[in-house]
PDB file of C-alpha atoms in Angstrom:
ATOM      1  CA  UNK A   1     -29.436  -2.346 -22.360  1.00 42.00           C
ATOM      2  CA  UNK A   2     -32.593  -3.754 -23.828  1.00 54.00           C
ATOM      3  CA  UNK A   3     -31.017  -3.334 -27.271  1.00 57.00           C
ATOM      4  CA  UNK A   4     -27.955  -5.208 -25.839  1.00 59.00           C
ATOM      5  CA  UNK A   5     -26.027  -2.040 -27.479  1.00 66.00           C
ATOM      6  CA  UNK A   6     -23.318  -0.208 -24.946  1.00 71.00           C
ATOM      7  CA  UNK A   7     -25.020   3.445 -24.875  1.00 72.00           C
ATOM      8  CA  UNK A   8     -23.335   6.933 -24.861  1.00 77.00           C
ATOM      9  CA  UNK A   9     -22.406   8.160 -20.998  1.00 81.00           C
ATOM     10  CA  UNK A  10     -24.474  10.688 -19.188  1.00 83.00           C
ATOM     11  CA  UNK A  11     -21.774  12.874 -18.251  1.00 85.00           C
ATOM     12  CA  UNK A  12     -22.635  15.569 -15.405  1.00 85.00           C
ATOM     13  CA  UNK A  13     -20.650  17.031 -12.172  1.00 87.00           C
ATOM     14  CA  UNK A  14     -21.721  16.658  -8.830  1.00 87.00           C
ATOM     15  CA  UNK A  15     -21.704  19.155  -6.026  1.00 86.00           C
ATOM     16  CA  UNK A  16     -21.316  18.622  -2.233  1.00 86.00           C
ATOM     17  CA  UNK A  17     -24.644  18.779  -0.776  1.00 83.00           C
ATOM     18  CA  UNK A  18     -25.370  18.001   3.572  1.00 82.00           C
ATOM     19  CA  UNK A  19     -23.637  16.092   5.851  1.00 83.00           C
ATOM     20  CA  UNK A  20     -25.503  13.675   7.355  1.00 80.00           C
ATOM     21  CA  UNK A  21     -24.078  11.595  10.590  1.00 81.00           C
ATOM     22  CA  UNK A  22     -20.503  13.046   9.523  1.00 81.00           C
ATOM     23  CA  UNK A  23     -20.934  11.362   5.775  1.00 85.00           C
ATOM     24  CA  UNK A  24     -20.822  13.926   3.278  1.00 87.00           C
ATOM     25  CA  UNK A  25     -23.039  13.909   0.592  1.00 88.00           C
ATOM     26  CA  UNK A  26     -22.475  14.805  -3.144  1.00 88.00           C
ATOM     27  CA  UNK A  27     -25.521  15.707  -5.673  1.00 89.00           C
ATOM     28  CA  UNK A  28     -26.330  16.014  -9.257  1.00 86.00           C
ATOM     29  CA  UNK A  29     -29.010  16.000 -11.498  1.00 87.00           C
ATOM     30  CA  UNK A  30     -29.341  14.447 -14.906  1.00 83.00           C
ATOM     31  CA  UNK A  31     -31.626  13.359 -17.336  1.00 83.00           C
ATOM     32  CA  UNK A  32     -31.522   9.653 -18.862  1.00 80.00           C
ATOM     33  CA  UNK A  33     -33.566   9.279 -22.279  1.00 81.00           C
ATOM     34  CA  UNK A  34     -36.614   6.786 -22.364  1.00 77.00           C
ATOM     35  CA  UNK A  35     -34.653   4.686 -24.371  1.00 77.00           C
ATOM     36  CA  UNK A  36     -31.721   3.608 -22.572  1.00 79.00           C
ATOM     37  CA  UNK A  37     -32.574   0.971 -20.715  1.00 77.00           C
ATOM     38  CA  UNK A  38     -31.238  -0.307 -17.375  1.00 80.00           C
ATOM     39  CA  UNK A  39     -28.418   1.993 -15.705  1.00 84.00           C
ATOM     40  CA  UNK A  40     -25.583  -1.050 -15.609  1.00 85.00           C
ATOM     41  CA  UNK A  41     -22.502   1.061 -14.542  1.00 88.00           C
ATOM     42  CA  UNK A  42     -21.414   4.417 -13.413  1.00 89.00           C
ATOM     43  CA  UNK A  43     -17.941   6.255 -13.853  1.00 91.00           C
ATOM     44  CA  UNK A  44     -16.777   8.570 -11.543  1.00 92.00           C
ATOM     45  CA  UNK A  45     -13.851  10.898 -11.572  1.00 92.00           C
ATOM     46  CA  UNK A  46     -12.348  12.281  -8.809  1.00 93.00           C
ATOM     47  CA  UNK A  47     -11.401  15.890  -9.306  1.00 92.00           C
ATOM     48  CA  UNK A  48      -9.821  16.883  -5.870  1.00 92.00           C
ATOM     49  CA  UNK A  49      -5.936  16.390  -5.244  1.00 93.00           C
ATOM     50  CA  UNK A  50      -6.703  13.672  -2.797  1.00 93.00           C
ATOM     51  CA  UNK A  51      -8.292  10.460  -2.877  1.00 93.00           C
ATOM     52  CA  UNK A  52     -12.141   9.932  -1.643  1.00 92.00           C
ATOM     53  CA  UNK A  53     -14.298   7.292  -0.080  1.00 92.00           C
ATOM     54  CA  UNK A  54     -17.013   6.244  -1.775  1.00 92.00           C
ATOM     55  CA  UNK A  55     -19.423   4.608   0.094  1.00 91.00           C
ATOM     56  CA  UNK A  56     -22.667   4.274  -1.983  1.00 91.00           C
ATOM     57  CA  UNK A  57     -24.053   5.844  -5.084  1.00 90.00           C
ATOM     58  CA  UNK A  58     -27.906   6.099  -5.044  1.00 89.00           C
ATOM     59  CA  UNK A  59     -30.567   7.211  -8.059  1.00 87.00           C
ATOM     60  CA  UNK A  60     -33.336   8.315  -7.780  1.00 85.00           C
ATOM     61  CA  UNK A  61     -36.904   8.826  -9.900  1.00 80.00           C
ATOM     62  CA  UNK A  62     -37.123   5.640 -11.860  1.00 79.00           C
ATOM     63  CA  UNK A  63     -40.220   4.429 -12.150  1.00 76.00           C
ATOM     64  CA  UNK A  64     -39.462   1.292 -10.590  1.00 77.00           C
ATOM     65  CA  UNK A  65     -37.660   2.876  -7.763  1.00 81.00           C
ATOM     66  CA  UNK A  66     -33.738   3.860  -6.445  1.00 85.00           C
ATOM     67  CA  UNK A  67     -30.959   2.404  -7.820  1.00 86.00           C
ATOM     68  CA  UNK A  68     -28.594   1.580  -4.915  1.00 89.00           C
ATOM     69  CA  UNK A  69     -25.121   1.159  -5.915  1.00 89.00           C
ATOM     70  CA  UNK A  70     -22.616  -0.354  -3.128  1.00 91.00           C
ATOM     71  CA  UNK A  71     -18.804   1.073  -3.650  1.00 91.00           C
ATOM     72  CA  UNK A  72     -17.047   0.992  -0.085  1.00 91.00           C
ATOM     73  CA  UNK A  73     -14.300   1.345  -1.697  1.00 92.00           C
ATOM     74  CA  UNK A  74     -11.378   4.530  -2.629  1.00 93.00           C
ATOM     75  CA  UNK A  75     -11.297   6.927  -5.610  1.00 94.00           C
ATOM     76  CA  UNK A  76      -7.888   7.919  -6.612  1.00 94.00           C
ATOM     77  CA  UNK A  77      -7.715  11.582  -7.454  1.00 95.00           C
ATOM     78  CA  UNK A  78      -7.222  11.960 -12.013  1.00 94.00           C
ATOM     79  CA  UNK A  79      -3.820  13.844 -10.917  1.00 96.00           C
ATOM     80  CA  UNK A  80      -2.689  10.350  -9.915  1.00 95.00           C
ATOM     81  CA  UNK A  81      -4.372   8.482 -12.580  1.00 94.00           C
ATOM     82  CA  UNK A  82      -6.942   9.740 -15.394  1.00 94.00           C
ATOM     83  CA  UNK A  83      -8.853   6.742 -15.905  1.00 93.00           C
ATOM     84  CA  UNK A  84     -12.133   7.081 -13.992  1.00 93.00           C
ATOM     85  CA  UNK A  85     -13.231   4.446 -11.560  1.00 93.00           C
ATOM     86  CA  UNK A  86     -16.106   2.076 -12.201  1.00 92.00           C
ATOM     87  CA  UNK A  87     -18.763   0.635 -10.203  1.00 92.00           C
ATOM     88  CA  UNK A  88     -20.833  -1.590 -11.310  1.00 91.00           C
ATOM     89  CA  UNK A  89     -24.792  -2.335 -10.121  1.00 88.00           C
ATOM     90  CA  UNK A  90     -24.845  -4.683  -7.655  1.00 84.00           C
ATOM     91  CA  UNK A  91     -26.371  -7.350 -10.118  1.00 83.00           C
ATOM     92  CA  UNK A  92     -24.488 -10.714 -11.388  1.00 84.00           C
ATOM     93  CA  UNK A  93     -24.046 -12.220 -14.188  1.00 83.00           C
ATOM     94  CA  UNK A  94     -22.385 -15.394 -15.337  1.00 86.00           C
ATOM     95  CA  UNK A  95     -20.030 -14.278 -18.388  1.00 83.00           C
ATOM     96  CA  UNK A  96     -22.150 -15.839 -21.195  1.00 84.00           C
ATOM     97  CA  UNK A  97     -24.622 -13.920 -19.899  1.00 84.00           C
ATOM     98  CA  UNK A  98     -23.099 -10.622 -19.492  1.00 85.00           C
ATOM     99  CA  UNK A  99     -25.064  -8.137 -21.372  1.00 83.00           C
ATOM    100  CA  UNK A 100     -23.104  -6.305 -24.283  1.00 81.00           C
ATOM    101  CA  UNK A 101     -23.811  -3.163 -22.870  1.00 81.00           C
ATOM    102  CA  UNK A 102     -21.797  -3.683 -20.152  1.00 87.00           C
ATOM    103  CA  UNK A 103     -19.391  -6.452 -21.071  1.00 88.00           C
ATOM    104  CA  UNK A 104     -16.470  -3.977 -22.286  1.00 88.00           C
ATOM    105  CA  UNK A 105     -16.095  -2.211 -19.145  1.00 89.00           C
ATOM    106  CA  UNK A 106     -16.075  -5.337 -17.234  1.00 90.00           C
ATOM    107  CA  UNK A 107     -13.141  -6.874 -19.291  1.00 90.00           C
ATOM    108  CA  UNK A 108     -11.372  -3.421 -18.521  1.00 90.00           C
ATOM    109  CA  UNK A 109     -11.952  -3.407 -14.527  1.00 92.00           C
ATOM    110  CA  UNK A 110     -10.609  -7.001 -15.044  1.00 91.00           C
ATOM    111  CA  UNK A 111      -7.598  -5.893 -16.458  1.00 91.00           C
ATOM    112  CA  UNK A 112      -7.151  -3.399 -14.236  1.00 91.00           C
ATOM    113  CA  UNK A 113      -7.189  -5.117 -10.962  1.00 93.00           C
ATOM    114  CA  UNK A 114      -5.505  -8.523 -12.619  1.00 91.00           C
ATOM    115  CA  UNK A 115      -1.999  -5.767 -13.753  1.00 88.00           C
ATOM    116  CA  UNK A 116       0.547  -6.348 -16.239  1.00 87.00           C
ATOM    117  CA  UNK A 117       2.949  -8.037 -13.858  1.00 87.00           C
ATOM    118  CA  UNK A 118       5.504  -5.160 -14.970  1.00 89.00           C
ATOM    119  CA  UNK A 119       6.224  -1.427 -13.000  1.00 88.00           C
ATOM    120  CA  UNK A 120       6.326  -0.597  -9.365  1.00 90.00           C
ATOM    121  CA  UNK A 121       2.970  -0.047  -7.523  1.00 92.00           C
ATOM    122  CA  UNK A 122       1.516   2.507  -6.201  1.00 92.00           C
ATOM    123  CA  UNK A 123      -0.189   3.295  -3.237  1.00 91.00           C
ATOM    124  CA  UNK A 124      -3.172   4.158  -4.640  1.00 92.00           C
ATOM    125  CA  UNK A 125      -3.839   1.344  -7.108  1.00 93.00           C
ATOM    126  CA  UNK A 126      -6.040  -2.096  -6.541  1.00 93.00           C
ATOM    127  CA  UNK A 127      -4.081  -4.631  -8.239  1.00 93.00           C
ATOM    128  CA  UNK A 128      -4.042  -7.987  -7.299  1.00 92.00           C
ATOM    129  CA  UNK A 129      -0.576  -9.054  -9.212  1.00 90.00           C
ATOM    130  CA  UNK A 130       1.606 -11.539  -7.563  1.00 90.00           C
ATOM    131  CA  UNK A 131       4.897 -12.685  -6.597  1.00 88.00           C
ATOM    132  CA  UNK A 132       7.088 -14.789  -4.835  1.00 89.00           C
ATOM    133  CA  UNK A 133       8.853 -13.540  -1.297  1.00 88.00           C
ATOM    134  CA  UNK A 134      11.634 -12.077  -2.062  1.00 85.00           C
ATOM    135  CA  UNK A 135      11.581  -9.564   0.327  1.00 84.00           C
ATOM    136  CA  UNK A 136      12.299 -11.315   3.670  1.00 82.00           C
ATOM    137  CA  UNK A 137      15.685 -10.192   4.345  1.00 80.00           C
ATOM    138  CA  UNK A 138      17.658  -7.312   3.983  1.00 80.00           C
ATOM    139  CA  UNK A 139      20.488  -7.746   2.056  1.00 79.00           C
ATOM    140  CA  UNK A 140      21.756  -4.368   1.567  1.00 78.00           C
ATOM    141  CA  UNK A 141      21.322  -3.737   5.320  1.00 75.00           C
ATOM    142  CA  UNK A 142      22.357  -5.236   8.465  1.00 66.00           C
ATOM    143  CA  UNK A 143      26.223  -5.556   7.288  1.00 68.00           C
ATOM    144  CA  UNK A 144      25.664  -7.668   4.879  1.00 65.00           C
ATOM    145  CA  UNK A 145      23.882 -10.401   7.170  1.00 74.00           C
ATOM    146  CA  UNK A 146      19.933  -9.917   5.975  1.00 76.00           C
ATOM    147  CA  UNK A 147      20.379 -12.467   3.254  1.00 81.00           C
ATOM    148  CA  UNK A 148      17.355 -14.620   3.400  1.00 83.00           C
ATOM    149  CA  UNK A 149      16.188 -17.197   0.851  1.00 84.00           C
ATOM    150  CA  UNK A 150      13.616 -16.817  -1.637  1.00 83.00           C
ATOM    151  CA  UNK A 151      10.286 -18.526  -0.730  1.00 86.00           C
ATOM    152  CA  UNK A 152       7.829 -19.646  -3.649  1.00 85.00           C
ATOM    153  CA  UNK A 153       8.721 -20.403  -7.338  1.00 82.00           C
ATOM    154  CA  UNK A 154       8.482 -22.925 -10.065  1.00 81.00           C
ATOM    155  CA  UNK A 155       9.058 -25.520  -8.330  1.00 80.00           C
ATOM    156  CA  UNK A 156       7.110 -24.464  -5.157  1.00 79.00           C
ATOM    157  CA  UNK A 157       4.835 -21.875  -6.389  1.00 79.00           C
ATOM    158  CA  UNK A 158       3.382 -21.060  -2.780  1.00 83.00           C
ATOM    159  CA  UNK A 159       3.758 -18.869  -0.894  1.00 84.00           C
ATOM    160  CA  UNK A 160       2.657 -16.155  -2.760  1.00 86.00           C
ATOM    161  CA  UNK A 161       2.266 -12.234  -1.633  1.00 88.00           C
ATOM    162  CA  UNK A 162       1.227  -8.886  -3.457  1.00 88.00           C
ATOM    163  CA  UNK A 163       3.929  -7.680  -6.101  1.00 89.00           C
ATOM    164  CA  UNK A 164       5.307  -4.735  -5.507  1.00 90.00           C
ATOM    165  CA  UNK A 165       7.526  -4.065  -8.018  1.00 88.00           C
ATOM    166  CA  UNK A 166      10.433  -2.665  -6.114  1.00 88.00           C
ATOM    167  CA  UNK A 167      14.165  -2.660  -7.085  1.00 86.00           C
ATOM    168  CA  UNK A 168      16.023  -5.352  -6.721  1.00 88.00           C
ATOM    169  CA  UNK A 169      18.788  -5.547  -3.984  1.00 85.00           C
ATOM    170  CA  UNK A 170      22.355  -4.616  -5.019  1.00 83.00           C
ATOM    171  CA  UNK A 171      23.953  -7.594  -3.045  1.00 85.00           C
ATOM    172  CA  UNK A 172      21.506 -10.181  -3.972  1.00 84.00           C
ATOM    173  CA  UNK A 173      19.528  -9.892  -7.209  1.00 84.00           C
ATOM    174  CA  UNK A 174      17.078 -12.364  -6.455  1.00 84.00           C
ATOM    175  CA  UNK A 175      16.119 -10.228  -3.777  1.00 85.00           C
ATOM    176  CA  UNK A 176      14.113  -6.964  -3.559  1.00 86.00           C
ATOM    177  CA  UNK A 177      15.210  -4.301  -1.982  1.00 86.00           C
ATOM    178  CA  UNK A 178      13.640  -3.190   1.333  1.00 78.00           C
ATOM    179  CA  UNK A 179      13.135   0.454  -0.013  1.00 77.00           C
ATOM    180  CA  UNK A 180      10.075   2.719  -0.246  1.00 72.00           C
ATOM    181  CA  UNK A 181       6.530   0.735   1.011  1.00 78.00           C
ATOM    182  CA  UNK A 182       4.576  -2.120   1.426  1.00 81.00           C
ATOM    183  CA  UNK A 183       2.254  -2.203  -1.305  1.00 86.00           C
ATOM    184  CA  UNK A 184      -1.394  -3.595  -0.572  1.00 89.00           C
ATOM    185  CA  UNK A 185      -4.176  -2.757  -2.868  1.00 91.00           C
ATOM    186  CA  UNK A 186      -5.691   0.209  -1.529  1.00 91.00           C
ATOM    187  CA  UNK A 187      -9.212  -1.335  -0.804  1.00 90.00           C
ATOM    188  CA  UNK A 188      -7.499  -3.814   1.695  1.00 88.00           C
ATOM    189  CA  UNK A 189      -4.967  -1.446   3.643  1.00 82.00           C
ATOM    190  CA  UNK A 190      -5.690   0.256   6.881  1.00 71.00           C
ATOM    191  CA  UNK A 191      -6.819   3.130   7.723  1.00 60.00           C
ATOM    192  CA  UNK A 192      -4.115   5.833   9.701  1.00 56.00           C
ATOM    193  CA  UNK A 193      -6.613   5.357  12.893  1.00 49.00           C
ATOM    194  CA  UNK A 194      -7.041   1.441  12.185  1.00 52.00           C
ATOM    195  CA  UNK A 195      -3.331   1.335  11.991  1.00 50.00           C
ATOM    196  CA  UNK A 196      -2.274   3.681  15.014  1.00 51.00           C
ATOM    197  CA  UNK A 197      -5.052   1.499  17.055  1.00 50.00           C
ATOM    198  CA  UNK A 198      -3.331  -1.784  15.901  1.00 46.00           C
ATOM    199  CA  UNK A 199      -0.098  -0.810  16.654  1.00 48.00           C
ATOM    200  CA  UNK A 200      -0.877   0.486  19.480  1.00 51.00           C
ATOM    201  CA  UNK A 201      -2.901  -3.123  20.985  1.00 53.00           C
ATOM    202  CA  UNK A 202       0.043  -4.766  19.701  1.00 50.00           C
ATOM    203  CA  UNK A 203       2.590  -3.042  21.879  1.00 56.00           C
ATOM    204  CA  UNK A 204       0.414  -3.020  24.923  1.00 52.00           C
ATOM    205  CA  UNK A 205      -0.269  -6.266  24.495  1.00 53.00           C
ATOM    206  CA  UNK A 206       3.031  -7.470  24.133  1.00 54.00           C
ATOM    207  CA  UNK A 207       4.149  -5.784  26.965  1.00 52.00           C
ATOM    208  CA  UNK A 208       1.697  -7.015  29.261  1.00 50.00           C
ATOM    209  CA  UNK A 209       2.962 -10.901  28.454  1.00 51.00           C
ATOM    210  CA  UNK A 210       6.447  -9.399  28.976  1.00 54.00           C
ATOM    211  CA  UNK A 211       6.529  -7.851  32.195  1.00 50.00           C
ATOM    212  CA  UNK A 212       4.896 -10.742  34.265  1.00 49.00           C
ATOM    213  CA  UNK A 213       7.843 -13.028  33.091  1.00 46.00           C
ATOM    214  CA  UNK A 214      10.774 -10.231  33.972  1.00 46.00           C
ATOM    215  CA  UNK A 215       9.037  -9.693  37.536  1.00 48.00           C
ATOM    216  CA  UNK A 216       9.431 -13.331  37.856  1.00 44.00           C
ATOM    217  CA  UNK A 217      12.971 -13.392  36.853  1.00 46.00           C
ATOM    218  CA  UNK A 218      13.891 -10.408  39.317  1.00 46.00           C
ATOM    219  CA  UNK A 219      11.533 -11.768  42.201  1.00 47.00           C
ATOM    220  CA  UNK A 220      12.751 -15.682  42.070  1.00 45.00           C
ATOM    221  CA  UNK A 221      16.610 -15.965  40.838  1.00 46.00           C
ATOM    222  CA  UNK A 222      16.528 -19.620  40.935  1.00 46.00           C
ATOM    223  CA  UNK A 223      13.898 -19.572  38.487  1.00 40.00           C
ATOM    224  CA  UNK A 224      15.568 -20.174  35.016  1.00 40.00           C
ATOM    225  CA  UNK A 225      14.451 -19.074  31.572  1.00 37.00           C
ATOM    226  CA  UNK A 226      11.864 -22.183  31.092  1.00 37.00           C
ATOM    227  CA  UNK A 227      10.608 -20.871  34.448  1.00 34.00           C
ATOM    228  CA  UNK A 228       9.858 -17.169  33.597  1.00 32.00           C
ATOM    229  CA  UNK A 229       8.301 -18.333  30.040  1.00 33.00           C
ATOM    230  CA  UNK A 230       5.477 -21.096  31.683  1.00 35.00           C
ATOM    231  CA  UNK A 231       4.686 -17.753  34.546  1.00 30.00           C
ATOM    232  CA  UNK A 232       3.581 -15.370  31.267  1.00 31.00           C
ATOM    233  CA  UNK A 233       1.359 -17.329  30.313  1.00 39.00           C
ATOM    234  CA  UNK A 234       0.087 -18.889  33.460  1.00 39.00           C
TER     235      UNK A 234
END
C-alpha cells in the first residue's frame, strides 16, 4: 500500500495442519512480491458445508515480524453465501485517512453488516439492520388474544431490536408473525452449550425462588399471597 494502489489478491488454499489445546490449525504457504507493501486485509472462503470459527489468522516471515490478525468471529460456508469474509489488520484509521488500498473493501464490509433493510435474515448473516417491535404478541395464536401493540416508530423511534424480516401476521399486519427464528447476527448469538447452560441456570434458578414460597404456603395456611412472596426472598 505504499503506492496507495489496491493490489491483486494472493490467492492460495489452506490445509488442516495440528491441533493444538483442541484448536485446530489450518496452513498455507504463499509468496508476496517485494513490492506490495503492507498486508491490509485478508479474504477467506469457507469451503466446507458448515460454518467455521475463526479465531486468529497469523503470518509469518516478514522482515519486521508476524502479522497477527484477530477474527473471533464465524465464517459462513460459500454454499450459504459466495462472498468471502474479510478481516481486516487490527490497525485504525480515521476515514480521511484510510489508505486506497484498502478503502473499497471497507465500504463493502460496511455495507454488508449496515443491510438493505429489505429480505428475511438468515441465521448465518451479521447484519445490524433495525426495526421497531412488532413481534411482542402473537396474533395468529392464542385464539386470537396475542394482539399486542407496536412499540417504537416515528413518533417514538425507541425501542429498537434486530430486523428480522419475517412475514407479517395474517390478523394484524402491523405485526410480524411469530414464525421461523429469532434472528441475531451470528457473531452475538450463543453457542448450543452457552445456551443449554443458560437455560438450564435459568430454570434452576427459578425454581429455587419458587419452592421456598410454595413450602410456605403449604406449611402456614394463614399466610396469604403477600406472605409467601416476602419468605422467597427472605
Amino acid at each position: 500500500m505504499r503506492t496507495g494502489i489496491e493490489k491483486p489478491n494472493i490467492k492460495t488454499f489452506a490445509h488442516r495442519g495440528r491441533d493444538v489445546d483442541g484448536d485446530t490449525h489450518y496452513e498455507a504457504d504463499f509468496v508476496i512480491p517485494e513490492d506490495f507493501g503492507d498486508v491490509g486485509a485478508i479474504l477467506v472462503e469457507n469451503e466446507h458445508h458448515k460454518e467455521m470459527y475463526v479465531k486468529n489468522i497469523v503470518i509469518d516471515g516478514f522482515p519486521n515480524g508476524k502479522i497477527d490478525i484477530a477474527c473471533n468471529s464465524w465464517v459462513h460456508s460459500k454454499f450459504d453465501n459466495p462472498d468471502k469474509r474479510i478481516f481486516f489488520t487490527n490497525k485504525s484509521y480515521l476515514p480521511s485517512q484510510t489508505p486506497s488500498g484498502v478503502k473499497r473493501l471497507r465500504e463493502e464490509e460496511l455495507v454488508t453488516i449496515r443491510g438493505n433493510g429489505f429480505g428475511e435474515r438468515k441465521k448465518f448473516e451479521r447484519i445490524y439492520d433495525y426495526d421497531v417491535y412488532n413481534d411482542i404478541g402473537d396474533p395468529d395464536g392464542n385464539g386470537g388474544d396475542g394482539k399486542r401493540p407496536v412499540l417504537g416508530g416515528k413518533k417514538l423511534p425507541y425501542p429498537r431490536r434486530c430486523r428480522t424480516g419475517r412475514p407479517r401476521s395474517q390478523k394484524d399486519p402491523l405485526s410480524e408473525s411469530r414464525s421461523g427464528f429469532v434472528y441475531v447476527p451470528r457473531d452475538e448469538a450463543f453457542s448450543e452449550v452457552k445456551s443449554i447452560t443458560f437455560s438450564g441456570n435459568t430454570v434452576y434458578s427459578v425454581l429455587h425462588a419458587v419452592v421456598p414460597a410454595l413450602e410456605t404456603v403449604v406449611t402456614d395456611p394463614d399466610l396469604g399471597y403477600s406472605g409467601s412472596t416476602r419468605s422467597s426472598q427472605g
